[in-house]
Amino acid sequence: DIRLTQSPSSLSASVGDRLTITCRASQNINVFLNWYQQKSGEAPKLLIYAATSLESGVSPRFSGRGSGTDFTLTINTLQSEDFATYYCQQSHSFPRTFGQGTKVEV
Amino acid sequence: QVKLQQWGAGLLKPSETLSLTCAVYGGSFSAYSWSWIRQSPGEGLEWLGEINHSGSTDYNPSLKSRLTISIDTPKNQFSLNLTSVTAADTAVYFCARRARSRARYVAYFDTWGQGTLVTVSS
């Protein structure tokens, strides 16, 4: 299985901050990497697919970069509604796997 | 706008079978594949498997011997059956639509059900 390691596991931030979350794959996954946001008690929400493509309706404050084994999710000008847990997910190989999550707290 | 609505038993005893169904409202049912994903406090998000409109499936090898995903295309529904459950199967189960990007054909989960908490306890 492809292992995805996110860093940090949690972070404290303030409204207006710029954040970067990293996801590292255990092998080359090209651009087969997606990012999700999950708020407490809700289902995950797709933010970025294919490493860099912004899902329709998602704020352009979110952006993704990377290919191969190293990927980043950046949130510009953090808003109060952005405090949540973020997951990366790979679809290069079966089984599809997720990172362990990064919790963004106040 | 696509909506996924799921249902099923929320409390099971060890060795029983977990059964969940997900109904798809709106959109093209046959143009996508359909997935099950679960989330337990200790294990994070785990992809269980998926099925396409013709019934072709892919399963997580860790569950393959106990897992069956089926589809009812006329009803726009798909289902999950997980046999011989244990406390380790306690989790929130999500159904999700699996789409693919036009470029690179990257698969992703773009629409999710509301989740069903399934607890396995004697």
Coordinates of N, CA, C and O in Angstrom, one line a residue, chain B residues 15-60:
Chain B
S15 N -20.0 -10.7 14.9 CA -20.2 -11.8 14.0 C -21.4 -11.5 13.1 O -21.7 -12.2 12.1
E16 N -22.2 -10.4 13.3 CA -23.3 -10.1 12.5 C -22.8 -9.4 11.2 O -21.6 -9.2 11.0
T17 N -23.7 -9.2 10.2 CA -23.4 -8.6 9.0 C -23.8 -7.1 8.9 O -25.0 -6.8 9.2
L18 N -22.9 -6.3 8.6 CA -23.2 -4.8 8.4 C -23.7 -4.6 7.0 O -23.1 -5.0 6.0
S19 N -24.9 -3.9 6.9 CA -25.5 -3.7 5.6 C -25.8 -2.2 5.5 O -26.6 -1.7 6.4
L20 N -25.4 -1.5 4.5 CA -25.7 -0.1 4.2 C -26.1 0.1 2.8 O -25.5 -0.6 1.9
T21 N -26.9 1.0 2.5 CA -27.3 1.4 1.2 C -27.2 2.8 1.0 O -27.4 3.6 1.9
C22 N -26.8 3.2 -0.2 CA -26.7 4.6 -0.6 C -27.5 4.9 -1.8 O -27.3 4.2 -2.8
A23 N -28.4 5.9 -1.8 CA -29.2 6.3 -2.9 C -28.6 7.6 -3.5 O -28.2 8.5 -2.8
V24 N -28.6 7.6 -4.8 CA -28.0 8.8 -5.5 C -29.2 9.6 -6.2 O -30.0 9.0 -6.9
Y25 N -29.2 10.8 -5.9 CA -30.3 11.7 -6.4 C -29.6 12.8 -7.3 O -28.7 13.5 -6.8
G26 N -30.0 12.9 -8.5 CA -29.5 13.8 -9.5 C -28.2 13.3 -10.1 O -27.6 12.4 -9.7
G27 N -27.9 14.0 -11.2 CA -26.7 13.6 -11.9 C -26.8 12.3 -12.7 O -27.9 11.7 -12.8
S28 N -25.8 11.9 -13.3 CA -25.8 10.6 -14.1 C -25.2 9.5 -13.3 O -24.0 9.5 -13.0
F29 N -26.0 8.5 -13.0 CA -25.6 7.4 -12.2 C -24.6 6.6 -12.9 O -23.6 6.1 -12.3
S30 N -24.8 6.3 -14.2 CA -24.0 5.4 -14.9 C -22.6 5.9 -15.3 O -21.8 5.2 -15.8
A31 N -22.5 7.2 -15.2 CA -21.2 7.8 -15.7 C -20.1 7.8 -14.6 O -19.0 8.2 -14.9
Y32 N -20.4 7.3 -13.4 CA -19.4 7.4 -12.3 C -19.3 6.0 -11.7 O -20.1 5.1 -11.9
S33 N -18.3 5.9 -10.9 CA -18.2 4.8 -10.0 C -18.5 5.2 -8.6 O -18.6 6.4 -8.3
W34 N -18.9 4.2 -7.7 CA -19.4 4.5 -6.4 C -18.7 3.8 -5.3 O -18.4 2.6 -5.5
S35 N -18.4 4.5 -4.3 CA -17.4 4.0 -3.3 C -18.0 4.0 -1.9 O -18.9 4.7 -1.6
W36 N -17.3 3.2 -1.0 CA -17.5 3.2 0.4 C -16.2 3.5 1.1 O -15.2 2.9 0.8
I37 N -16.3 4.4 2.1 CA -15.1 4.8 2.9 C -15.6 4.8 4.3 O -16.7 5.2 4.6
R38 N -14.7 4.4 5.2 CA -15.0 4.5 6.6 C -14.0 5.3 7.4 O -12.9 5.5 7.0
Q39 N -14.4 5.8 8.6 CA -13.6 6.6 9.4 C -13.8 6.1 10.9 O -14.8 6.3 11.5
S40 N -12.7 5.6 11.5 CA -12.7 5.3 12.9 C -11.8 6.2 13.6 O -10.8 6.6 13.0
P41 N -12.0 6.4 14.9 CA -11.2 7.4 15.7 C -9.7 7.0 15.6 O -8.9 7.8 15.6
G42 N -9.4 5.7 15.7 CA -8.0 5.3 15.7 C -7.3 5.1 14.4 O -6.1 5.1 14.4
E43 N -8.1 5.0 13.3 CA -7.5 4.7 12.0 C -7.6 5.7 10.9 O -7.1 5.5 9.9
G44 N -8.4 6.8 11.2 CA -8.5 7.8 10.1 C -9.4 7.3 9.0 O -10.3 6.4 9.3
L45 N -9.2 7.8 7.8 CA -10.1 7.4 6.7 C -9.5 6.2 6.0 O -8.4 6.1 5.7
E46 N -10.4 5.3 5.7 CA -10.1 4.0 5.1 C -11.0 3.8 3.9 O -12.2 3.7 4.1
W47 N -10.4 3.6 2.7 CA -11.2 3.3 1.5 C -11.5 1.8 1.6 O -10.6 1.0 1.8
L48 N -12.8 1.5 1.4 CA -13.2 0.1 1.5 C -13.3 -0.6 0.1 O -12.9 -1.7 -0.1
G49 N -13.9 0.1 -0.8 CA -14.0 -0.4 -2.2 C -14.9 0.4 -3.0 O -15.5 1.4 -2.6
E50 N -15.1 0.1 -4.3 CA -15.9 0.8 -5.2 C -16.5 -0.1 -6.3 O -16.0 -1.2 -6.5
I51 N -17.5 0.4 -7.0 CA -18.2 -0.4 -8.0 C -18.6 0.6 -9.1 O -18.9 1.8 -8.9
N52 N -18.5 0.1 -10.4 CA -19.0 0.9 -11.5 C -20.4 0.5 -11.9 O -21.0 -0.4 -11.3
H53 N -20.9 1.2 -12.9 CA -22.3 1.0 -13.2 C -22.6 -0.4 -13.8 O -23.7 -0.9 -13.7
S54 N -21.5 -1.1 -14.3 CA -21.7 -2.4 -14.8 C -21.5 -3.5 -13.8 O -21.6 -4.7 -14.1
G55 N -21.2 -3.1 -12.6 CA -21.0 -4.1 -11.5 C -19.6 -4.5 -11.2 O -19.3 -5.3 -10.3
S56 N -18.6 -3.9 -11.9 CA -17.2 -4.3 -11.7 C -16.7 -3.6 -10.4 O -16.9 -2.4 -10.2
T57 N -16.0 -4.4 -9.6 CA -15.7 -3.9 -8.3 C -14.2 -3.9 -8.0 O -13.4 -4.7 -8.7
D58 N -13.7 -3.1 -7.1 CA -12.4 -3.1 -6.6 C -12.5 -3.0 -5.1 O -13.3 -2.2 -4.6
Y59 N -11.8 -3.8 -4.4 CA -11.9 -3.9 -2.9 C -10.6 -3.7 -2.2 O -9.5 -4.0 -2.8
N60 N -10.6 -3.2 -1.0 CA -9.4 -3.1 -0.2 C -9.0 -4.5 0.2 O -9.9 -5.2 0.8

